[in-house]
């Protein structure tokens, strides 16, 4: 691991502006030509349009390629991404090559004669693959030293092996035998070696599997070991654990790797192991679709969110199972919706290359292991093109699935994921999805600087409201911020899940720098938002802030409305798309609208409602807060703004009586 740490830490010496969002001419935005609203009434997209989307991305990458010798190397985005020194450039080029190949390979499988920017695409990739083993080339990758640990080279060789495995006729068979042998030697030096205890094992697995398929002698004992260890990451309901995190990537990466490996290799060579991966893959269709909004939008959540569309790849891969009980029309609706979410966004591309960020470039969401070419990991979505044209995934009529058949207005729907302790919530009134999941990482231990950050430490993540980064002045969104011993605002990040019971999600939180500052937390999703009932168990007075979701400024000024209802102070902000309201029911001293710059992924200017308190004693306090939302233009009913009739506490048991007759009881001491 030391080599890996060195590689990644070298990249961290560069820092830049927190927010560097860029806009491009709208003409550069992906256009859906001749949409088919008969088979796809929601998005208009068919497999033909997926090919167009893949070409759109690949043409941008090939705008940097004018001859076969040009590397897939792109303008560096200002900030902490690598390369930060010349030694990292070969790996940067390797990333660009192997990751754009995720997009190119499925297109080449259908059309081996594909030409882009006057370059024969198949010739280009075969030529560049040859450069990897040419000692005089600037793209040359050395053998892994005998004592060498896992590195980014292993990641990219695993990616290359996946493309070779799924399209050997175009990418492998035409290569001279001497090149094949040298590639095997180089790639196996990494694949037949150490790895990281995470999804990284699949990089070794794909290298070993491909070369076994091609008749080379490989370490089959290690291959089986890594396969069996990968299966042990499974936690049920489609979710794998990525040691230690759960996020989009821990779902789609594990599931995609397992499915592709089984389909193109495992069923033939290791059918029992392939059967386990297939069984785990089958589980995801009952809950993973609910993690996406009604419009097919993904949530900004977890690391590597710059991979964006990669999150949809399990949906088209369901086509390989040809399950008559699968709602393929909904799966394609979600998938095409996510493609549109990003490729049609004006901030998505800069210099004809996707930005590192969510929509535009957004430094708080960037990891130090990423270079500009890393974004093409999102191209794994187009591995879905490997699913045959006549498959039901491509021909089932688009529909909104549960949003139309199960969900009712003015209701809220929770799906608890069992052993993974993930809660997925769907809100029909605004068509949004939400997730609550693991976070328990100390900054001092987080050498990669992402598991302790806003990527994971928010109280919840919502498809309608991308997370806002914390500000130095205490600006916080969907989390608590506490004044610590150094008089700095510190967000909660050490959460311990307790239980999900009676539609209440219980956690405990402890401040990293002061274990005597601790809270019991309870999230209660409502039809139009969240009721928080949290208990402060700190043994000292503390200054605390709690933030709602944040709203970006979208053209016009964000409108602020303050009102009173039934004695409660209410603040509402409206950006023309959504309204957010915060109602302080107990414990809080004040609430205010906090305006911020450079903290939001959708706009340089944003606003968030924060409530705050300075506790005056060491006594426990209950903080009850309504965090509500509506679409802009809709009127608030009084019972929506204040749905709670009474809130009482007796012997540490808190009872909430709602106006609609529903009553809930919270007991933080009960197991």
XYZ file of C-alpha atoms in Angstrom:
671
model
C 0.000 0.000 0.000
C 2.915 2.371 0.505
C 3.408 2.817 -3.245
C -0.279 3.522 -3.686
C -0.259 6.082 -0.905
C 2.770 7.760 -2.409
C 1.129 7.910 -5.837
C -2.031 9.485 -4.503
C -0.442 11.813 -1.986
C 1.867 13.263 -4.618
C -1.225 14.437 -6.413
C -2.479 16.330 -3.384
C 0.119 19.106 -3.430
C -1.897 21.136 -5.888
C -4.861 23.085 -4.633
C -7.139 25.514 -6.361
C -10.343 27.466 -6.038
C -13.142 25.658 -4.245
C -15.457 26.200 -7.147
C -14.420 26.469 -10.764
C -17.623 25.832 -12.641
C -17.413 26.583 -16.359
C -20.089 27.115 -18.984
C -19.799 26.105 -22.608
C -21.778 27.185 -25.626
C -25.129 25.400 -25.690
C -24.272 24.094 -29.153
C -21.793 21.733 -27.459
C -24.565 20.093 -25.420
C -25.661 16.619 -26.480
C -28.700 16.724 -28.750
C -31.229 13.886 -28.999
C -31.960 13.740 -32.722
C -35.219 12.232 -33.969
C -36.440 11.125 -30.541
C -38.757 8.106 -30.469
C -41.586 8.945 -28.091
C -43.534 5.825 -29.041
C -41.180 3.360 -27.395
C -39.652 5.947 -25.029
C -42.420 8.426 -24.104
C -40.427 9.940 -21.216
C -36.953 10.448 -22.741
C -37.289 9.752 -26.461
C -34.077 7.696 -26.276
C -33.570 4.268 -27.857
C -30.426 2.186 -28.336
C -29.681 4.329 -31.388
C -29.569 7.421 -29.163
C -27.343 5.617 -26.670
C -24.887 5.053 -29.511
C -25.167 8.750 -30.342
C -24.404 9.639 -26.714
C -21.370 7.352 -26.723
C -20.121 8.935 -29.953
C -20.692 12.400 -28.499
C -18.322 11.612 -25.629
C -15.807 9.789 -27.811
C -15.714 12.541 -30.431
C -14.812 15.004 -27.692
C -11.923 12.805 -26.594
C -10.748 12.264 -30.191
C -10.672 16.019 -30.804
C -7.229 15.701 -29.139
C -6.148 12.911 -31.496
C -4.729 13.936 -34.889
C -2.416 10.981 -35.491
C -2.028 7.488 -34.074
C 0.834 8.557 -31.830
C -1.199 11.192 -29.948
C -2.004 10.052 -26.383
C -5.415 10.320 -24.725
C -4.250 13.219 -22.586
C -6.514 16.139 -21.718
C -6.228 19.623 -20.164
C -5.670 19.367 -16.421
C -8.459 20.773 -14.298
C -7.229 23.325 -11.791
C -7.121 21.862 -8.303
C -6.018 18.721 -6.518
C -6.353 16.237 -9.383
C -3.172 14.657 -10.725
C -0.662 14.793 -12.473
C 1.395 17.027 -10.246
C 4.779 15.729 -11.431
C 6.187 14.168 -14.639
C 6.372 10.677 -13.130
C 2.568 10.508 -13.108
C 2.149 11.306 -16.812
C 2.417 7.705 -18.126
C -0.361 6.667 -15.742
C -2.403 9.692 -16.782
C -2.106 8.589 -20.413
C -2.957 5.021 -19.461
C -6.152 6.233 -17.765
C -7.209 8.220 -20.802
C -6.575 5.254 -23.084
C -8.222 2.513 -21.033
C -11.187 4.532 -19.851
C -12.203 6.003 -23.196
C -12.018 2.416 -24.438
C -15.093 1.629 -22.321
C -16.979 3.844 -24.758
C -15.094 2.895 -27.888
C -15.067 -0.887 -27.468
C -18.852 -1.503 -27.609
C -19.061 0.808 -30.639
C -16.175 -1.033 -32.311
C -17.799 -4.377 -31.624
C -20.736 -3.225 -33.749
C -18.652 -1.252 -36.246
C -14.944 -2.211 -36.387
C -14.414 0.380 -39.169
C -15.466 3.346 -37.020
C -13.653 6.578 -37.935
C -13.567 9.703 -35.743
C -11.633 12.870 -36.551
C -10.153 11.085 -39.589
C -8.681 8.438 -37.289
C -9.569 4.745 -37.590
C -10.576 4.135 -33.989
C -9.638 0.433 -33.861
C -6.210 1.149 -35.362
C -5.671 3.905 -32.812
C -6.369 1.755 -29.770
C -4.328 -1.187 -31.051
C -1.430 1.167 -31.804
C -1.645 2.767 -28.366
C -1.879 -0.603 -26.621
C 1.377 -1.471 -28.350
C 2.993 1.707 -27.017
C 2.403 0.501 -23.449
C 5.085 -2.160 -23.920
C 7.488 -0.065 -26.014
C 10.414 1.011 -23.778
C 11.170 4.065 -25.934
C 7.588 5.325 -25.784
C 6.514 8.043 -23.344
C 3.471 5.825 -22.656
C 5.603 2.856 -21.612
C 4.492 1.094 -18.419
C 7.162 -0.771 -16.510
C 6.651 -4.194 -15.010
C 5.485 -4.194 -11.417
C 8.576 -4.627 -9.230
C 8.732 -7.897 -7.319
C 7.995 -6.060 -4.081
C 5.642 -3.531 -5.686
C 2.222 -2.953 -4.184
C -1.099 -2.145 -5.856
C -1.124 1.009 -7.957
C -3.198 2.979 -10.430
C -1.560 0.903 -13.181
C -3.345 -2.162 -11.800
C -6.667 -0.298 -12.017
C -6.165 0.654 -15.639
C -4.844 -2.737 -16.709
C -7.920 -4.274 -15.123
C -10.012 -1.873 -17.183
C -8.101 -2.761 -20.331
C -8.555 -6.458 -19.634
C -12.312 -5.969 -19.323
C -12.440 -4.387 -22.792
C -10.193 -7.110 -24.222
C -12.428 -9.761 -22.667
C -15.616 -8.315 -24.138
C -14.188 -7.456 -27.578
C -11.158 -9.645 -28.348
C -11.869 -9.862 -32.105
C -11.181 -6.152 -32.652
C -8.775 -5.279 -29.856
C -6.685 -8.433 -29.325
C -6.640 -10.895 -32.198
C -5.088 -8.503 -34.784
C -2.076 -7.797 -32.522
C 1.256 -9.463 -33.438
C 2.084 -12.459 -31.253
C 5.172 -10.744 -29.848
C 3.020 -7.838 -28.638
C 0.491 -10.227 -27.134
C 3.198 -12.025 -25.185
C 4.752 -8.804 -23.941
C 1.332 -7.436 -22.915
C 0.640 -10.642 -21.042
C 3.962 -10.321 -19.223
C 3.347 -6.682 -18.267
C -0.331 -6.921 -17.368
C 0.089 -10.160 -15.425
C 2.886 -8.603 -13.398
C 0.165 -6.403 -11.933
C -2.773 -8.808 -12.031
C -0.808 -11.619 -10.402
C 0.022 -9.524 -7.397
C -1.291 -7.674 -4.356
C -4.455 -5.625 -4.435
C -6.624 -3.417 -2.213
C -9.330 -4.995 -0.052
C -12.155 -3.412 -2.035
C -13.609 -3.556 -5.542
C -9.963 -3.407 -6.697
C -9.789 -7.210 -6.550
C -11.779 -7.214 -9.779
C -8.888 -5.523 -11.595
C -6.699 -8.514 -10.791
C -9.601 -10.839 -11.624
C -10.102 -9.414 -15.118
C -6.396 -9.519 -15.966
C -6.040 -13.122 -14.774
C -9.302 -14.188 -16.415
C -8.558 -12.682 -19.807
C -5.129 -14.213 -20.129
C -6.375 -17.591 -18.904
C -9.015 -17.413 -21.637
C -6.267 -16.698 -24.175
C -4.288 -19.761 -23.111
C -1.612 -18.143 -20.960
C -0.540 -19.716 -17.681
C -1.967 -17.663 -14.825
C -2.165 -17.910 -11.047
C -5.554 -19.627 -10.854
C -5.281 -20.076 -7.103
C -5.035 -16.295 -6.668
C -7.858 -15.755 -9.161
C -10.231 -17.973 -7.168
C -9.074 -16.379 -3.911
C -9.905 -12.883 -5.154
C -13.258 -14.047 -6.536
C -14.254 -15.627 -3.244
C -13.112 -12.606 -1.265
C -15.114 -10.315 -3.558
C -18.258 -12.327 -2.878
C -17.685 -11.849 0.862
C -18.254 -8.115 0.398
C -21.933 -8.811 -0.292
C -24.432 -7.488 2.277
C -27.762 -8.348 0.661
C -30.412 -6.481 -1.344
C -27.897 -5.902 -4.120
C -25.429 -4.015 -1.914
C -21.733 -4.759 -1.606
C -19.515 -3.072 0.966
C -16.427 -1.341 -0.419
C -14.358 -1.539 2.782
C -15.730 0.369 4.601
C -18.114 2.498 2.571
C -21.471 2.088 0.948
C -22.197 4.403 -1.964
C -23.336 4.312 -5.581
C -19.990 2.870 -6.564
C -20.171 -0.002 -4.073
C -23.409 -0.995 -5.781
C -22.774 -0.467 -9.465
C -19.079 -1.326 -9.640
C -19.320 -4.657 -7.845
C -22.517 -5.603 -9.646
C -21.259 -4.587 -13.089
C -17.931 -6.377 -12.623
C -19.612 -9.534 -11.366
C -22.125 -9.549 -14.223
C -19.606 -8.865 -17.007
C -17.135 -11.403 -15.594
C -19.844 -14.061 -15.360
C -21.290 -13.387 -18.810
C -18.003 -13.314 -20.724
C -15.879 -15.728 -18.701
C -17.202 -17.107 -15.423
C -20.137 -19.177 -16.699
C -17.714 -21.255 -18.761
C -14.748 -21.582 -16.401
C -16.177 -21.157 -12.877
C -19.952 -21.710 -13.139
C -20.580 -22.034 -9.389
C -18.905 -18.705 -8.613
C -20.659 -17.081 -11.583
C -23.973 -18.340 -10.231
C -23.346 -16.532 -6.924
C -22.566 -13.263 -8.698
C -25.705 -13.679 -10.798
C -27.847 -14.306 -7.739
C -26.482 -11.169 -6.059
C -27.092 -9.218 -9.262
C -30.731 -10.335 -9.349
C -31.306 -8.801 -5.916
C -30.636 -5.227 -7.016
C -33.738 -4.775 -9.177
C -36.001 -4.665 -6.109
C -34.432 -1.565 -4.576
C -31.671 0.064 -6.655
C -34.195 1.672 -9.068
C -35.730 3.512 -6.108
C -32.439 5.317 -5.546
C -33.170 7.382 -8.678
C -35.734 10.162 -9.024
C -38.957 9.906 -10.995
C -37.219 11.735 -13.866
C -34.320 9.300 -13.780
C -31.826 11.493 -11.933
C -29.084 10.177 -9.692
C -28.205 11.554 -6.289
C -24.951 13.391 -5.684
C -23.525 11.003 -3.106
C -20.257 9.252 -2.307
C -16.827 9.289 -3.845
C -16.051 9.291 -7.559
C -19.286 11.054 -8.452
C -17.467 12.345 -11.536
C -18.183 8.862 -12.920
C -21.843 9.934 -13.124
C -23.520 7.777 -15.769
C -21.539 4.726 -14.679
C -24.173 4.309 -11.962
C -26.763 3.126 -14.506
C -24.805 0.202 -15.989
C -26.546 -2.500 -13.905
C -29.861 -1.610 -15.554
C -28.997 -2.467 -19.180
C -26.940 -5.447 -17.979
C -30.191 -6.832 -16.541
C -30.928 -7.596 -20.171
C -28.465 -10.502 -20.043
C -30.761 -12.213 -17.522
C -33.807 -11.714 -19.761
C -36.019 -11.857 -16.675
C -39.726 -11.739 -17.647
C -40.501 -10.206 -14.227
C -38.138 -7.273 -14.718
C -39.636 -3.896 -15.634
C -37.196 -3.158 -18.450
C -39.147 -0.080 -19.519
C -38.502 1.493 -16.105
C -34.870 0.411 -16.104
C -34.281 2.095 -19.477
C -36.254 5.164 -18.416
C -33.939 5.617 -15.410
C -30.828 4.942 -17.473
C -31.698 7.324 -20.288
C -32.774 9.902 -17.712
C -29.331 9.872 -16.097
C -27.637 10.155 -19.502
C -29.777 13.231 -20.198
C -29.188 14.584 -16.681
C -25.516 15.084 -17.461
C -24.920 15.090 -21.209
C -27.575 17.768 -21.805
C -26.328 19.989 -18.955
C -24.495 23.105 -20.215
C -21.770 22.863 -17.553
C -20.952 19.186 -18.109
C -18.280 19.648 -20.814
C -15.288 21.958 -20.940
C -12.693 21.744 -23.695
C -14.870 18.938 -25.160
C -14.074 16.746 -22.147
C -16.340 16.080 -19.147
C -15.364 18.055 -16.075
C -14.304 16.595 -12.762
C -17.362 17.362 -10.666
C -21.084 16.683 -10.757
C -22.480 19.044 -13.364
C -19.617 21.467 -13.860
C -16.179 21.375 -12.272
C -16.549 21.208 -8.492
C -13.388 20.898 -6.462
C -14.916 19.591 -3.177
C -16.146 16.528 -5.065
C -12.772 15.715 -6.658
C -10.485 12.992 -5.286
C -6.695 13.138 -5.430
C -6.523 9.850 -7.353
C -8.301 11.393 -10.352
C -6.871 12.997 -13.456
C -8.968 14.610 -16.190
C -9.230 11.338 -18.104
C -10.602 9.609 -15.010
C -14.064 10.915 -15.872
C -14.349 8.397 -18.695
C -14.998 5.701 -16.086
C -18.525 6.995 -16.682
C -18.243 5.307 -20.085
C -18.997 1.983 -18.388
C -22.641 2.926 -18.877
C -22.119 2.116 -22.535
C -21.117 -1.446 -21.756
C -24.903 -1.697 -21.884
C -24.540 -1.557 -25.666
C -23.186 -5.115 -25.430
C -26.773 -6.191 -24.714
C -28.231 -7.380 -28.071
C -30.493 -5.130 -30.127
C -33.463 -7.476 -29.806
C -33.282 -7.578 -25.996
C -36.360 -6.399 -24.044
C -34.248 -3.761 -22.306
C -34.204 -1.874 -25.600
C -37.776 -2.528 -26.728
C -39.950 -2.450 -23.609
C -42.024 0.730 -23.488
C -40.609 3.326 -21.137
C -42.517 3.849 -17.893
C -42.044 5.394 -14.466
C -42.312 2.132 -12.559
C -43.187 2.486 -8.886
C -43.700 6.220 -9.264
C -46.849 5.544 -11.303
C -47.953 2.133 -10.057
C -47.252 2.173 -6.303
C -46.546 5.677 -5.072
C -49.394 7.992 -4.094
C -49.469 11.745 -3.631
C -49.007 13.074 -0.090
C -47.310 9.851 1.012
C -43.678 8.929 1.649
C -42.035 5.563 0.944
C -39.095 4.067 2.824
C -37.042 1.063 1.739
C -34.655 -0.141 4.427
C -31.807 -2.254 3.079
C -31.152 -4.559 6.029
C -27.529 -5.507 6.706
C -26.159 -2.534 4.763
C -28.206 -0.209 7.040
C -29.059 1.968 4.036
C -32.398 3.752 3.914
C -33.836 4.747 0.530
C -36.763 7.170 0.633
C -38.992 8.277 -2.246
C -41.099 11.447 -2.207
C -43.915 11.360 -4.819
C -44.907 14.999 -4.259
C -41.686 16.262 -5.848
C -40.546 13.020 -7.504
C -37.299 12.956 -5.530
C -35.259 10.101 -4.073
C -33.148 10.250 -0.930
C -30.580 8.086 0.830
C -29.069 7.704 4.288
C -26.023 5.501 4.695
C -22.717 4.801 6.400
C -20.260 7.461 7.472
C -17.700 6.916 10.221
C -14.288 8.190 9.153
C -11.957 10.465 11.071
C -10.192 13.224 9.167
C -6.912 12.279 10.824
C -7.210 8.736 9.438
C -8.599 9.700 6.034
C -5.354 9.858 4.070
C -7.249 10.001 0.774
C -9.368 12.907 2.094
C -12.802 11.914 0.870
C -14.552 9.444 3.219
C -14.697 12.001 6.035
C -15.999 14.788 3.787
C -19.328 16.006 2.448
C -19.224 13.082 0.007
C -20.385 10.925 2.926
C -21.038 12.957 6.074
C -24.367 14.585 5.247
C -27.387 13.497 7.282
C -29.054 12.548 3.995
C -28.646 12.997 0.241
C -31.468 13.979 -2.106
C -31.768 13.842 -5.900
C -33.423 17.282 -5.999
C -30.837 19.012 -3.792
C -27.143 18.245 -4.517
C -24.976 18.639 -1.463
C -23.355 21.960 -0.658
C -19.815 22.073 0.736
C -19.243 23.452 4.231
C -17.957 26.994 4.640
C -15.373 28.283 7.089
C -17.917 30.655 8.628
C -20.193 27.837 9.695
C -22.277 27.603 6.541
C -23.610 24.061 6.655
C -26.199 22.139 4.655
C -27.935 18.930 5.782
C -25.660 18.415 8.742
C -24.793 19.719 12.164
C -21.786 21.972 12.632
C -20.258 22.357 16.105
C -17.791 24.975 17.384
C -14.828 22.854 18.459
C -11.960 23.483 20.883
C -10.054 25.403 18.216
C -13.045 27.711 17.751
C -13.660 26.272 14.275
C -16.874 24.860 12.878
C -16.689 21.081 12.622
C -19.304 18.888 10.969
C -20.448 15.556 12.323
C -18.857 12.630 10.506
C -18.686 9.877 13.120
C -22.125 8.275 12.922
C -23.156 4.977 14.486
C -26.330 3.419 13.138
C -28.726 2.215 15.843
C -31.921 0.963 14.189
C -34.696 1.598 11.705
C -38.002 1.192 13.457
C -41.514 2.506 12.840
C -40.214 4.523 9.869
C -37.654 6.270 12.092
C -33.939 6.111 11.238
C -31.849 6.254 14.438
C -28.162 7.126 14.647
C -25.730 8.436 17.226
C -23.150 11.087 16.365
C -19.925 12.055 18.123
C -17.685 15.011 17.326
C -14.317 13.758 16.119
C -12.238 16.258 18.102
C -14.261 15.997 21.316
C -15.919 12.695 22.206
C -17.869 14.419 24.980
C -19.972 16.191 22.361
C -22.485 13.565 21.349
C -26.014 13.482 19.969
C -28.804 10.992 19.442
C -30.316 11.544 15.994
C -33.701 10.544 14.621
C -34.816 11.125 11.019
C -38.536 10.858 10.264
C -39.310 11.257 6.535
C -42.619 13.009 5.816
C -44.563 13.531 2.601
C -43.049 17.012 2.126
C -39.766 16.739 3.965
C -38.148 15.526 7.164
C -38.900 15.853 10.852
C -35.695 15.735 12.870
C -35.865 14.983 16.589
C -32.319 15.043 17.980
C -31.070 14.881 21.556
C -27.925 16.649 22.737
C -26.098 14.514 25.304
C -22.955 16.678 25.544
C -21.504 17.302 28.996
C -20.724 20.947 28.263
C -22.246 24.027 26.618
C -21.734 24.022 22.841
C -22.486 26.277 19.909
C -24.338 24.297 17.273
C -25.812 24.887 13.834
C -28.094 22.715 11.727
C -28.534 23.261 8.009
C -31.354 22.345 5.631
C -30.559 21.350 2.046
C -29.168 24.288 0.034
C -30.635 25.954 -3.060
C -28.493 27.247 -5.944
C -29.196 30.609 -7.505
C -30.709 29.885 -10.924
C -30.781 33.127 -12.842
C -32.933 35.232 -10.552
C -32.451 36.099 -6.903
C -33.466 33.579 -4.252
C -36.622 34.849 -2.535
C -36.758 34.714 1.266
C -40.067 34.642 3.153
C -40.448 34.756 6.927
C -43.716 34.061 8.686
C -45.254 32.786 11.913
C -47.756 30.006 12.310
C -49.134 28.681 15.591
C -46.324 30.446 17.402
C -43.550 28.869 15.318
C -41.016 30.832 13.293
C -40.897 29.731 9.652
C -38.359 30.645 6.983
C -38.881 29.765 3.317
C -36.425 30.174 0.444
C -37.424 29.876 -3.236
C -35.069 29.746 -6.232
C -37.745 29.443 -8.906
C -37.474 25.655 -9.081
C -37.899 24.529 -5.475
C -38.921 25.981 -2.128
C -37.287 24.941 1.127
C -38.854 25.707 4.512
C -37.456 25.280 8.004
C -39.612 25.291 11.124
C -37.943 25.199 14.544
C -40.207 23.314 16.956
C -37.987 23.092 20.043
C -34.476 23.722 21.307
C -33.351 26.307 18.766
C -32.708 29.959 19.578
C -32.652 31.423 16.093
C -32.869 30.651 12.378
C -31.460 32.570 9.427
C -30.779 32.378 5.712
C -27.078 32.016 4.994
C -25.873 33.059 1.547
C -22.734 31.441 0.194
C -20.383 31.683 -2.756
C -18.340 28.871 -4.280
C -19.855 26.108 -2.179
C -22.596 24.690 -4.420
C -22.126 22.362 -7.429
C -24.885 23.969 -9.536
C -24.143 27.661 -9.085
C -21.506 29.981 -7.683
C -24.181 31.554 -5.447
C -26.480 29.642 -3.140
C -28.543 29.918 0.009
C -29.290 27.625 2.926
C -31.428 27.985 6.052
C -29.425 27.430 9.233
C -30.793 27.269 12.751
C -28.464 27.702 15.700
C -28.191 27.538 19.456
C -25.652 28.218 22.179
C -26.470 25.795 24.975
C -26.250 27.408 28.385
C -25.851 24.307 30.529
C -24.771 20.696 30.475
C -28.373 19.505 30.525
C -29.614 17.387 27.618
C -31.672 19.270 25.081
C -34.102 18.078 22.433
C -33.884 19.822 19.063
C -36.959 19.247 16.923
C -36.857 20.648 13.401
C -39.052 20.456 10.326
C -37.051 20.563 7.078
C -39.641 20.844 4.322
C -39.848 21.335 0.549
C -42.170 21.998 -2.349
C -41.846 22.825 -6.002
C -41.693 26.545 -6.709
C -45.095 28.111 -7.337
C -47.006 25.707 -5.127
C -48.775 27.173 -2.096
C -48.134 25.937 1.416
C -51.039 24.755 3.506
C -50.797 25.440 7.217
C -50.963 21.717 8.011
C -47.995 21.182 5.652
C -45.828 23.809 7.327
C -46.810 22.699 10.838
C -47.984 19.083 10.660
C -47.073 18.488 14.328
C -49.807 19.040 16.910
C -47.791 18.409 20.070
C -44.296 17.340 21.026
C -43.708 16.163 24.589
C -40.943 14.557 26.608
C -41.293 12.327 29.660
C -38.525 10.203 31.187
C -36.390 10.482 28.039
C -39.279 9.266 25.876
C -40.356 11.777 23.236
C -43.863 11.660 21.815
C -44.885 13.445 18.629
C -48.581 13.821 17.916
C -49.398 14.790 14.326
C -52.498 16.700 13.277
C -53.562 13.835 11.017
C -53.900 11.566 14.057
C -50.621 9.725 13.671
C -48.503 9.430 16.816
C -44.871 8.357 17.076
C -42.794 7.610 20.144
C -39.008 7.974 20.232
C -36.918 6.293 22.886
C -33.201 6.833 22.294
C -32.324 4.509 25.174
C -34.152 1.495 23.762
C -32.218 -0.986 21.634
